[in-house]
Coordinates of C-alpha atoms and ligand atoms in Angstrom, one line a residue:
Chain A
X1 CA 22.2 14.2 -0.4
X2 CA 22.9 17.6 -1.8
X3 CA 22.2 20.4 0.6
X4 CA 21.5 23.0 -2.1
X5 CA 23.5 25.7 -0.3
X6 CA 26.6 25.9 -2.5
X7 CA 26.6 28.9 -4.6
X8 CA 29.5 30.9 -5.9
X9 CA 29.6 34.3 -4.2
X10 CA 29.2 36.4 -7.2
X11 CA 25.8 37.9 -7.6
X12 CA 25.5 41.7 -7.5
X13 CA 21.8 41.8 -8.2
X14 CA 19.9 40.7 -5.2
X15 CA 16.8 38.7 -6.1
X16 CA 13.8 37.5 -4.1
X17 CA 15.2 34.0 -4.4
X18 CA 18.6 35.1 -2.9
X19 CA 16.7 36.6 0.0
X20 CA 14.8 33.4 0.6
X21 CA 17.9 31.3 0.3
X22 CA 19.9 33.4 2.7
X23 CA 17.0 33.5 5.1
X24 CA 16.6 29.7 4.9
X25 CA 20.3 28.7 5.3
X26 CA 21.5 31.4 7.6
X27 CA 25.0 31.3 6.3
X28 CA 26.6 31.9 3.0
X29 CA 27.7 28.7 1.2
X30 CA 31.3 27.9 0.5
X31 CA 32.3 27.8 -3.1
X32 CA 33.4 24.3 -4.1
X33 CA 34.5 23.7 -7.6
X34 CA 33.5 20.4 -9.2
X35 CA 37.2 19.4 -9.6
X36 CA 37.6 19.1 -5.8
X37 CA 35.1 16.4 -5.6
X38 CA 36.5 13.0 -6.4
X39 CA 34.4 11.3 -9.1
X40 CA 36.4 8.3 -10.2
X41 CA 34.2 5.4 -11.1
X42 CA 34.6 2.2 -9.2
X43 CA 33.9 -0.8 -11.2
X44 CA 32.5 -4.2 -10.6
X45 CA 34.1 -7.1 -12.3
X46 CA 31.5 -9.4 -13.8
X47 CA 31.6 -12.5 -16.0
X48 CA 30.5 -10.3 -18.9
X49 CA 33.2 -7.6 -18.3
X50 CA 33.8 -4.6 -16.1
X51 CA 30.9 -2.4 -15.2
X52 CA 31.4 1.2 -14.1
X53 CA 29.6 2.1 -10.8
X54 CA 29.4 5.7 -9.8
X55 CA 28.9 7.4 -6.4
X56 CA 29.4 10.7 -8.2
X57 CA 29.8 11.5 -11.9
X58 CA 30.7 14.5 -14.0
X59 CA 28.0 15.1 -16.5
X60 CA 27.8 17.6 -19.4
X61 CA 24.6 18.9 -20.6
X62 CA 23.0 22.0 -22.2
X63 CA 20.4 24.0 -20.3
X64 CA 18.7 26.9 -22.2
X65 CA 21.5 26.8 -24.8
X66 CA 24.2 27.1 -22.2
X67 CA 26.7 24.3 -21.7
X68 CA 27.2 23.0 -18.2
X69 CA 29.6 20.5 -16.6
X70 CA 28.5 19.4 -13.2
X71 CA 29.4 16.7 -10.7
X72 CA 26.2 15.0 -9.6
X73 CA 25.3 12.1 -7.3
X74 CA 23.2 9.3 -8.6
X75 CA 20.2 10.0 -6.3
X76 CA 20.0 13.6 -7.3
X77 CA 17.1 14.4 -9.6
X78 CA 17.4 16.7 -12.5
X79 CA 15.0 19.0 -10.7
X80 CA 17.3 19.2 -7.6
X81 CA 20.3 19.9 -9.8
X82 CA 18.5 22.6 -11.8
X83 CA 17.3 24.3 -8.7
X84 CA 20.1 23.8 -6.3
X85 CA 23.2 23.6 -8.4
X86 CA 22.3 25.8 -11.4
X87 CA 20.0 28.2 -9.4
X88 CA 17.3 27.7 -12.0
X89 CA 14.4 27.7 -9.7
X90 CA 11.6 28.2 -12.3
X91 CA 10.8 24.5 -12.3
X92 CA 9.0 23.9 -9.1
X93 CA 9.3 21.1 -6.6
X94 CA 5.7 20.6 -5.7
X95 CA 4.7 16.9 -5.2
X96 CA 8.2 15.4 -6.0
X97 CA 6.3 12.2 -7.1
X98 CA 5.5 12.7 -10.8
X99 CA 1.9 13.7 -10.1
X100 CA 1.5 17.4 -10.6
X101 CA 3.7 18.7 -13.5
X102 CA 5.1 21.7 -11.6
X103 CA 8.6 20.5 -12.4
X104 CA 8.0 20.0 -16.1
X105 CA 11.1 20.8 -18.4
X106 CA 11.9 19.8 -21.9
X107 CA 14.5 17.1 -22.4
X108 CA 15.6 17.0 -26.0
X109 CA 12.3 18.7 -26.8
X110 CA 10.1 16.3 -24.9
X111 CA 8.3 17.3 -21.7
X112 CA 9.3 15.3 -18.7
X113 CA 8.9 15.6 -14.9
X114 CA 12.4 16.6 -13.8
X115 CA 11.5 15.3 -10.2
X116 CA 11.3 11.8 -11.6
X117 CA 14.4 11.9 -13.7
X118 CA 17.9 11.3 -12.4
X119 CA 20.3 14.1 -13.3
X120 CA 23.0 11.5 -14.0
X121 CA 20.9 10.4 -16.9
X122 CA 20.7 13.8 -18.4
X123 CA 24.4 13.5 -19.4
X124 CA 24.6 14.7 -23.0
X125 CA 21.1 16.0 -23.3
X126 CA 19.6 19.3 -24.1
X127 CA 17.3 20.8 -21.5
X128 CA 15.0 23.7 -21.7
X129 CA 13.4 25.4 -18.7
X130 CA 11.1 28.3 -18.2
X131 CA 14.1 30.5 -17.8
X132 CA 15.0 29.8 -21.5
X133 CA 11.7 31.0 -22.9
X134 CA 12.1 34.8 -23.0
X135 CA 14.6 36.0 -25.6
X136 CA 16.4 39.3 -25.4
X137 CA 14.2 40.8 -22.8
X138 CA 11.1 39.8 -24.8
X139 CA 8.6 37.4 -23.4
X140 CA 7.8 34.2 -25.3
X141 CA 4.3 34.4 -27.0
X142 CA 3.2 31.7 -24.5
X143 CA 4.3 33.7 -21.5
X144 CA 2.6 36.8 -23.0
X145 CA -0.6 34.8 -23.6
X146 CA -0.6 33.5 -20.0
X147 CA -0.4 37.1 -18.8
X148 CA -3.0 38.4 -21.3
X149 CA -5.5 35.7 -20.4
X150 CA -4.9 35.9 -16.6
X151 CA -4.1 32.2 -16.8
X152 CA -2.8 32.0 -13.2
X153 CA -3.7 32.9 -9.7
X154 CA -0.9 31.9 -7.4
X155 CA 1.3 31.1 -10.4
X156 CA 3.0 28.1 -8.8
X157 CA 2.0 25.8 -11.6
X158 CA 2.7 28.2 -14.4
X159 CA 6.3 27.4 -15.3
X160 CA 5.3 23.7 -15.7
X161 CA 2.2 24.6 -17.6
X162 CA 4.1 26.8 -20.0
X163 CA 6.7 24.2 -20.7
X164 CA 4.0 21.6 -21.3
X165 CA 2.3 24.1 -23.6
X166 CA 5.5 24.7 -25.5
X167 CA 6.0 21.0 -26.1
X168 CA 2.4 20.7 -27.2
X169 CA 2.6 23.6 -29.7
X170 CA 5.9 22.3 -31.1
X171 CA 4.1 19.1 -32.0
X172 CA 0.8 20.5 -33.0
X173 CA 0.7 24.1 -34.0
X174 CA -3.1 24.2 -34.3
X175 CA -4.5 22.2 -31.5
X176 CA -8.3 22.1 -30.8
X177 CA -9.6 22.3 -27.2
X178 CA -9.5 18.5 -26.8
X179 CA -5.9 18.3 -27.9
X180 CA -4.9 21.2 -25.6
X181 CA -6.5 19.4 -22.6
X182 CA -4.7 16.2 -23.5
X183 CA -1.4 17.9 -24.0
X184 CA -1.7 19.6 -20.6
X185 CA -3.2 16.5 -18.8
X186 CA 0.0 16.0 -16.9
X187 CA -0.2 19.3 -15.1
X188 CA -2.4 20.3 -12.2
X189 CA -3.5 23.8 -11.1
X190 CA -4.6 23.9 -7.6
X191 CA -6.2 27.3 -8.2
X192 CA -8.3 25.7 -10.9
X193 CA -7.5 28.1 -13.6
X194 CA -7.9 25.5 -16.4
X195 CA -10.3 27.5 -18.6
X196 CA -8.0 30.5 -18.9
X197 CA -4.9 28.3 -19.3
X198 CA -6.6 26.6 -22.3
X199 CA -7.5 30.1 -23.7
X200 CA -3.9 31.2 -23.3
X201 CA -2.5 28.2 -25.2
X202 CA -5.1 28.9 -27.9
X203 CA -4.0 32.5 -28.1
X204 CA -0.4 31.6 -28.3
X205 CA -1.1 29.0 -31.0
X206 CA -3.0 31.7 -33.1
X207 CA -0.2 34.2 -32.5
X208 CA 2.3 31.6 -33.7
X209 CA 0.4 31.1 -36.9
X210 CA -0.2 34.7 -37.8
Chain B
X1 CA 16.1 10.6 -1.6
X2 CA 18.3 8.0 0.1
X3 CA 21.8 7.7 -1.5
X4 CA 22.6 4.9 -3.9
X5 CA 25.3 4.2 -6.5
X6 CA 24.5 3.7 -10.1
X7 CA 25.9 1.0 -12.4
X8 CA 26.0 1.7 -16.1
X9 CA 26.4 -1.6 -17.9
X10 CA 26.8 -1.9 -21.6
X11 CA 25.0 -5.2 -22.3
X12 CA 22.2 -7.3 -21.0
X13 CA 24.8 -10.0 -20.1
X14 CA 26.4 -7.4 -17.8
X15 CA 23.1 -6.6 -16.3
X16 CA 22.3 -10.2 -15.5
X17 CA 25.9 -10.8 -14.2
X18 CA 25.5 -7.8 -11.9
X19 CA 22.1 -9.0 -10.7
X20 CA 23.5 -12.4 -9.9
X21 CA 26.2 -11.1 -7.6
X22 CA 25.5 -11.9 -4.0
X23 CA 25.7 -9.5 -1.1
X24 CA 24.8 -6.3 -2.9
X25 CA 21.2 -5.0 -3.1
X26 CA 20.5 -4.1 -6.7
X27 CA 17.5 -2.5 -8.3
X28 CA 16.9 -2.3 -12.1
X29 CA 15.9 1.0 -13.4
X30 CA 14.2 1.4 -16.8
X31 CA 12.5 4.8 -17.0
X32 CA 12.5 5.0 -13.2
X33 CA 9.0 6.6 -13.0
X34 CA 7.9 3.8 -10.6
X35 CA 11.2 2.8 -9.1
X36 CA 12.0 6.4 -8.0
X37 CA 8.6 6.6 -6.3
X38 CA 9.5 3.4 -4.4
X39 CA 12.9 4.7 -3.3
X40 CA 11.5 8.1 -2.3
X41 CA 8.8 6.4 -0.3
X42 CA 11.3 4.2 1.4
X43 CA 9.7 1.0 0.2
X44 CA 13.0 -0.1 -1.2
X45 CA 16.6 1.1 -0.5
X46 CA 18.9 -0.4 -3.1
X47 CA 22.6 0.1 -2.7
X48 CA 23.2 0.1 -6.4
X49 CA 20.7 1.0 -9.1
X50 CA 21.4 -0.6 -12.5
X51 CA 20.7 1.9 -15.3
X52 CA 19.2 -0.1 -18.1
X53 CA 19.3 3.1 -20.3
X54 CA 23.1 2.7 -20.6
X55 CA 22.6 -0.6 -22.5
X56 CA 22.5 0.3 -26.2
X57 CA 19.9 -0.8 -28.7
X58 CA 17.1 -1.7 -26.3
X59 CA 14.3 0.5 -27.7
X60 CA 13.3 -0.5 -31.2
X61 CA 10.0 -1.8 -32.6
X62 CA 10.4 -4.1 -35.6
X63 CA 8.1 -6.2 -37.7
X64 CA 8.8 -9.5 -39.5
X65 CA 6.5 -11.8 -41.4
X66 CA 4.7 -13.2 -38.4
X67 CA 5.4 -10.9 -35.4
X68 CA 6.0 -7.4 -34.2
X69 CA 8.7 -7.1 -31.6
X70 CA 9.0 -4.3 -29.0
X71 CA 12.2 -3.8 -27.1
X72 CA 11.7 -3.6 -23.3
X73 CA 13.2 -0.1 -23.1
X74 CA 10.8 1.4 -25.7
X75 CA 9.1 4.3 -24.0
X76 CA 5.3 4.4 -23.8
X77 CA 5.0 7.5 -26.0
X78 CA 7.1 5.9 -28.8
X79 CA 4.9 2.8 -28.6
X80 CA 1.7 4.9 -29.0
X81 CA 3.1 6.8 -31.9
X82 CA 4.7 3.9 -33.8
X83 CA 3.0 3.4 -37.2
X84 CA 3.3 -0.4 -37.1
X85 CA 1.6 -0.5 -33.7
X86 CA -1.0 2.0 -34.7
X87 CA -1.9 0.0 -37.8
X88 CA -2.1 -3.4 -36.2
X89 CA -3.0 -3.1 -32.5
X90 CA -5.5 -0.3 -31.6
X91 CA -5.9 -1.9 -28.2
X92 CA -2.3 -1.3 -27.4
X93 CA -2.3 2.3 -28.6
X94 CA -5.4 3.1 -26.6
X95 CA -4.0 1.4 -23.5
X96 CA -0.7 3.4 -23.9
X97 CA -2.5 6.7 -24.3
X98 CA -4.7 6.0 -21.3
X99 CA -1.8 5.6 -19.0
X100 CA -0.2 8.2 -16.8
X101 CA 0.5 11.6 -18.4
X102 CA 2.4 12.9 -21.5
X103 CA 5.5 13.6 -19.3
X104 CA 5.5 10.1 -17.8
X105 CA 4.9 8.4 -21.1
X106 CA 8.0 10.1 -22.5
X107 CA 10.1 8.4 -19.9
X108 CA 8.3 5.3 -18.7
X109 CA 9.0 2.2 -20.7
X110 CA 7.0 -0.9 -21.8
X111 CA 9.2 -3.3 -19.8
X112 CA 8.9 -1.1 -16.7
X113 CA 5.1 -0.9 -17.2
X114 CA 4.8 -4.7 -17.1
X115 CA 7.2 -5.1 -14.1
X116 CA 5.9 -2.1 -12.1
X117 CA 4.9 -2.7 -8.5
X118 CA 1.4 -2.4 -7.1
X119 CA -0.3 0.9 -6.1
X120 CA -2.1 -0.5 -3.0
X121 CA -2.0 2.3 -0.4
X122 CA -0.9 -0.1 2.3
X123 CA 2.0 -1.4 0.2
X124 CA 3.0 2.2 -0.8
X125 CA 2.9 3.4 2.8
X126 CA 6.4 3.5 4.3
X127 CA 5.2 2.7 7.8
X128 CA 3.0 -0.3 6.9
X129 CA 4.7 -3.6 6.7
X130 CA 2.0 -5.7 4.9
X131 CA 2.4 -9.2 3.6
X132 CA 3.7 -8.1 0.3
X133 CA 6.6 -6.4 2.2
X134 CA 7.3 -9.4 4.4
X135 CA 4.8 -8.7 7.1
X136 CA 2.1 -11.1 8.4
X137 CA -1.1 -9.4 7.3
X138 CA -2.9 -8.0 4.3
X139 CA -4.4 -4.8 5.7
X140 CA -6.8 -4.4 2.8
X141 CA -8.8 -7.5 3.8
X142 CA -10.4 -5.8 6.8
X143 CA -9.3 -2.2 6.1
X144 CA -10.0 0.3 3.3
X145 CA -10.4 -1.7 0.2
X146 CA -12.3 0.4 -2.3
X147 CA -9.7 -0.1 -5.0
X148 CA -8.7 -3.7 -4.3
X149 CA -9.2 -7.0 -5.9
X150 CA -12.5 -8.8 -6.5
X151 CA -10.8 -11.8 -8.1
X152 CA -7.7 -13.8 -7.2
X153 CA -7.2 -12.3 -3.7
X154 CA -6.7 -14.3 -0.6
X155 CA -3.2 -13.7 0.6
X156 CA -3.1 -10.2 -0.7
X157 CA -5.7 -8.0 -2.5
X158 CA -3.7 -5.7 -4.7
X159 CA -4.8 -5.0 -8.2
X160 CA -2.2 -5.1 -11.0
X161 CA -1.7 -1.5 -12.0
X162 CA -0.5 -2.0 -15.6
X163 CA -2.6 -0.8 -18.5
X164 CA -0.3 -2.3 -21.2
X165 CA -0.4 -5.9 -19.7
X166 CA -4.2 -6.5 -20.3
X167 CA -3.8 -5.1 -23.9
X168 CA -0.7 -7.2 -24.6
X169 CA -2.2 -10.4 -23.2
X170 CA -5.4 -9.9 -25.2
X171 CA -3.1 -9.9 -28.3
X172 CA -1.4 -13.2 -27.3
X173 CA 2.0 -11.5 -26.6
X174 CA 5.0 -13.4 -25.6
X175 CA 8.0 -12.0 -23.7
X176 CA 11.7 -12.8 -23.7
X177 CA 13.5 -13.0 -20.4
X178 CA 17.3 -12.9 -20.4
X179 CA 19.1 -14.8 -17.7
X180 CA 22.8 -15.4 -17.0
X181 CA 25.3 -15.8 -19.8
X182 CA 22.9 -15.0 -22.6
X183 CA 20.3 -17.6 -21.6
X184 CA 16.9 -16.7 -23.0
X185 CA 13.5 -17.8 -21.9
X186 CA 10.4 -17.1 -23.9
X187 CA 7.0 -17.3 -22.3
X188 CA 3.5 -16.2 -22.9
X189 CA 2.9 -12.9 -21.1
X190 CA -0.2 -14.4 -19.6
X191 CA 2.0 -16.9 -17.8
X192 CA 4.4 -14.2 -16.6
X193 CA 2.1 -12.9 -14.0
X194 CA 1.5 -14.9 -10.8
X195 CA -1.0 -14.8 -8.0
X196 CA -0.2 -13.9 -4.4
X197 CA -0.9 -17.5 -3.4
X198 CA 2.1 -18.6 -5.3
X199 CA 4.4 -15.9 -4.1
X200 CA 2.9 -13.0 -2.2
X201 CA 6.1 -10.9 -2.5
X202 CA 6.0 -10.7 -6.3
X203 CA 3.6 -10.1 -9.1
X204 CA 5.4 -12.1 -11.8
X205 CA 7.8 -15.0 -12.2
X206 CA 10.9 -12.9 -13.0
X207 CA 13.7 -14.1 -10.9
X208 CA 16.3 -11.8 -9.2
X209 CA 18.9 -12.6 -11.9
X210 CA 16.6 -12.0 -14.8
X211 CA 15.7 -9.1 -17.0
X212 CA 12.8 -8.6 -19.4
X213 CA 14.2 -7.8 -22.8
X214 CA 11.5 -8.0 -25.5
X215 CA 7.8 -8.4 -26.2
X216 CA 6.5 -10.1 -29.3
X217 CA 3.0 -9.9 -30.7
X218 CA 1.7 -12.1 -33.5
X219 CA 0.4 -10.1 -36.4
X220 CA -3.4 -9.8 -36.4
X221 CA -5.5 -12.3 -38.4
X222 CA -8.0 -11.0 -41.0
X223 CA -11.0 -9.5 -39.4
X224 CA -9.2 -8.8 -36.1
X225 CA -10.5 -5.9 -34.0
X226 CA -9.4 -4.7 -30.7
X227 CA -10.1 -2.0 -28.2
X228 CA -9.2 -0.8 -24.6
X229 CA -11.7 0.8 -22.3
X230 CA -10.5 2.2 -19.0
X231 CA -12.8 3.5 -16.4
X232 CA -11.1 5.9 -14.1
X233 CA -12.3 8.3 -11.5
X234 CA -11.0 11.5 -13.0
X235 CA -10.7 13.0 -16.4
X236 CA -7.0 13.4 -16.1
X237 CA -4.3 10.7 -15.4
X238 CA -5.3 7.9 -13.1
X239 CA -4.9 4.2 -12.7
X240 CA -7.8 2.1 -13.9
X241 CA -10.6 1.4 -11.5
X242 CA -11.7 -1.2 -14.0
X243 CA -10.4 -1.6 -17.5
X244 CA -11.0 -4.1 -20.3
X245 CA -8.8 -5.0 -23.2
X246 CA -10.7 -6.9 -25.9
X247 CA -9.2 -8.5 -29.0
X248 CA -10.9 -10.9 -31.4
X249 CA -12.1 -11.7 -34.8
X250 CA -15.5 -10.4 -35.7
X251 CA -17.5 -11.4 -38.7
X252 CA -21.2 -11.0 -39.4
X253 CA -21.6 -9.1 -36.1
X254 CA -20.4 -12.1 -34.2
X255 CA -17.1 -12.8 -32.4
X256 CA -15.5 -15.9 -33.9
X257 CA -12.7 -15.5 -31.4
X258 CA -12.5 -13.2 -28.4
X259 CA -10.1 -12.5 -25.5
X260 CA -11.1 -10.3 -22.6
X261 CA -8.5 -9.2 -20.2
X262 CA -9.2 -6.8 -17.4
X263 CA -7.2 -4.4 -15.3
X264 CA -8.3 -3.2 -11.8
X265 CA -9.9 -6.5 -10.8
X266 CA -7.2 -8.8 -9.6
X267 CA -3.5 -9.1 -8.5
X268 CA -2.7 -10.0 -12.1
X269 CA -4.3 -8.9 -15.4
X270 CA -7.5 -10.9 -15.2
X271 CA -9.0 -12.9 -18.1
X272 CA -12.8 -13.2 -18.1
X273 CA -12.9 -16.7 -19.7
X274 CA -16.5 -17.4 -18.8
X275 CA -17.5 -14.1 -20.5
X276 CA -15.4 -15.0 -23.6
X277 CA -17.1 -18.5 -23.8
X278 CA -20.6 -17.0 -23.4
X279 CA -20.1 -14.2 -25.9
X280 CA -18.3 -16.1 -28.6
X281 CA -20.6 -17.0 -31.6
X282 CA -23.6 -15.1 -30.3
X283 CA -25.2 -12.0 -31.8
X284 CA -23.9 -9.1 -29.8
X285 CA -26.9 -7.7 -28.1
X286 CA -26.8 -5.8 -24.8
X287 CA -28.3 -8.8 -23.0
X288 CA -25.6 -11.2 -24.4
X289 CA -22.7 -8.9 -23.4
X290 CA -24.1 -8.2 -19.9
X291 CA -25.0 -11.9 -19.4
X292 CA -21.4 -12.7 -20.4
X293 CA -20.1 -10.4 -17.7
X294 CA -22.5 -11.9 -15.2
X295 CA -21.2 -15.4 -16.0
X296 CA -17.7 -14.3 -15.3
X297 CA -18.7 -12.5 -12.1
X298 CA -20.0 -15.7 -10.5
X299 CA -16.3 -16.2 -9.5
X300 CA -15.9 -12.8 -8.0
X301 CA -15.3 -12.3 -4.2
X302 CA -15.7 -8.6 -3.5
X303 CA -14.6 -7.0 -0.3
X304 CA -16.6 -4.7 1.9
X305 CA -16.0 -1.5 -0.1
X306 CA -15.6 -2.7 -3.6
X307 CA -18.8 -4.5 -4.6
X308 CA -19.4 -1.6 -7.0
X309 CA -16.8 -3.1 -9.2
X310 CA -19.2 -5.9 -10.1
X311 CA -21.6 -3.4 -11.8
X312 CA -18.6 -1.7 -13.4
X313 CA -17.4 -4.9 -15.1
X314 CA -20.7 -5.2 -16.8
X315 CA -20.7 -1.5 -17.9
X316 CA -17.1 -1.6 -19.0
X317 CA -17.6 -4.7 -21.1
X318 CA -20.7 -3.4 -22.6
X319 CA -19.1 0.0 -23.5
X320 CA -16.0 -1.6 -24.9
X321 CA -17.7 -4.3 -27.0
X322 CA -20.4 -2.1 -28.4
X323 CA -17.7 0.3 -29.6
X324 CA -16.4 -2.5 -31.8
X325 CA -19.5 -3.3 -33.7
Ligands
FAD1 C1 1.6 9.7 -11.4 C2 1.7 8.4 -12.0 C3 0.7 7.9 -12.8 C4 0.8 6.6 -13.4 N1 -0.2 6.1 -14.1 C5 -0.1 4.9 -14.6 C6 -1.2 4.3 -15.4 O1 -2.3 4.9 -15.5 N2 -1.1 3.1 -15.9 C7 0.0 2.4 -15.7 O2 0.1 1.3 -16.3 N3 1.1 2.9 -15.1 C8 1.0 4.1 -14.5 N4 2.1 4.6 -13.8 C9 3.3 3.7 -13.5 C10 4.5 3.9 -14.4 O3 4.9 5.2 -14.6 C11 4.4 3.3 -15.8 O4 3.8 2.0 -15.6 C12 5.7 3.2 -16.5 O5 5.5 2.6 -17.8 C13 6.8 2.4 -15.8 O6 7.9 2.2 -16.6 P1 9.4 2.7 -16.1 O7 10.2 2.4 -17.3 O8 9.4 4.1 -15.6 O9 9.6 1.7 -14.9 P2 10.7 1.7 -13.7 O10 10.2 2.6 -12.7 O11 12.0 1.9 -14.3 O12 10.6 0.2 -13.3 C14 9.4 -0.3 -12.6 C15 9.7 -1.7 -12.0 O13 10.0 -2.6 -13.0 C16 11.3 -3.2 -12.9 N5 11.8 -3.2 -14.3 C17 11.8 -2.2 -15.2 N6 12.2 -2.7 -16.4 C18 12.5 -4.0 -16.3 C19 13.0 -5.0 -17.1 N7 13.3 -4.7 -18.4 N8 13.2 -6.2 -16.7 C20 12.9 -6.5 -15.4 N9 12.5 -5.6 -14.5 C21 12.3 -4.3 -14.9 C22 12.1 -2.2 -12.1 O14 13.1 -2.8 -11.3 C23 11.0 -1.6 -11.1 O15 10.8 -2.5 -10.1 C24 2.0 5.9 -13.2 C25 3.1 6.4 -12.5 C26 2.9 7.7 -11.9 C27 4.1 8.2 -11.1
FES2 S1 7.1 18.1 -8.7 FE1 7.5 16.8 -10.3 S2 5.5 16.2 -11.0 FE2 5.1 17.3 -9.1
FES3 S1 -2.2 29.2 -10.5 FE1 -2.1 28.4 -8.5 S2 -1.7 26.3 -8.8 FE2 -2.1 27.1 -10.8

């Protein structure tokens, strides 16, 4: 199981997340490059040919337009890899059972729960997370709309909601309220902010069309 | 999550060869939306997970002169959006869109939906060893059984969680099961599911060495109509409390032919044959539909907390059928 403590000692800006991490683990992680980790496939000889079996595998994928090569273990979810190996902590680990949507990211444009998707299967895919929404210091219209409409209280569900909203608007640029509700039906907000969330999506949709 | 290795086979023959190897504990993964829950909850602990996604060409939907075929690895979202399916099988589209959430439908597959394991809270509880997990009791019988079976229980009172299965059975679907060395078995989906009295550990007849590869549905006859109605407790995603898939041929306001298959009622998708027989050929009044449901319910054996499902069956049948006329 990955411990989520490996981080190259490079940052010069100290974020709230770094503080929490340091606080939690107590020590600084040791930098380990993927190459040090053996990842040769074993294989099982079957009557129908040799089948590769991995205890670790090097995968290549794109996250927010940036290419990554990472060694992952089969039981690591995409969420764990994003959060613990790429330090992209926008997607939240909330229920870890595919029930709440806090971990929603886009995989080749489609919203998925990254907590219920093995990272090893993301090999060759294109992932988008909340960190990839703002461009050149400017918020994405959806992010702006969530702020304008006060569409969050604690904000824990917001990254997941915004990614689900992004997927919805890519498919349907002009959704009615029913369609917005359906599009966001895989996301839960414990603070119960649904009305404002729907208004935010509506605002972003209108902004996108104007 | 507990560690496991992953095998990435390139053909179904490789899958079945792997499955037939002794002394390794394998688990098949399609979308993984159910399997990962089982692993995370320590219900199963496979040494090797077989990644069905690495097998190419297992997710197309095709139509020939007589049938539509759906590959097992087709994801539920693609099923619901497919023009062939939308044109011919409304019940299947409605069932697909009723299940789980957009995120899960993008990943969960049709084959995985039919082979998914039960949602009974005793079964899903890591610390409870019920009969289905090899223990000696079904805790639902005397325990909390609000969501459990009113038909077909006895050894174990789970309800089958699949929404696609009732829809597909109502459409007379068949499935292809691949065994060792390319051996294929075709059977009616209705015969795939099996009651706890036959084997309490399983919900279907799939053997350890087999994999479900394809679902085939005969093209609808003239005048065919179909619908899926799912009663759930919340507006957002949820498993069915009671659902009904209804397919048939209607003419002159009368069902010439009708199949009613329910979810949420039994350890397998449950056909209400007595209701079908009663309703067929009669003018579809409220009394006829509700009496049909009552006839079927004479066989029901509700538990302490789920008698309410009896009334729901009537209401669900009435709502579903009256939406078709
Ligand atoms: C929050 C939540 C809500 C859900 N709601 C619903 C719902 O409303 N209705 C519903 O029907 N389901 C629901 N599901 C269950 C599940 O997500 C879906 O049924 C999905 O379609 C399962 O498909 P999968 O490909 O992810 O299956 P997997 O998890 O990959 O597999 C499920 C099981 O089937 C076996 N299997 C898979 N494919 C094959 C095959 N081709 N041959 C042989 N065995 C196979 C696996 O070994 C495993 O035991 C829900 C799940 C979650 C987590
Ligand atoms: S954390 Fe993934 S759905 Fe809740
Ligand atoms: S804003 Fe708190 S959970 Fe949604």
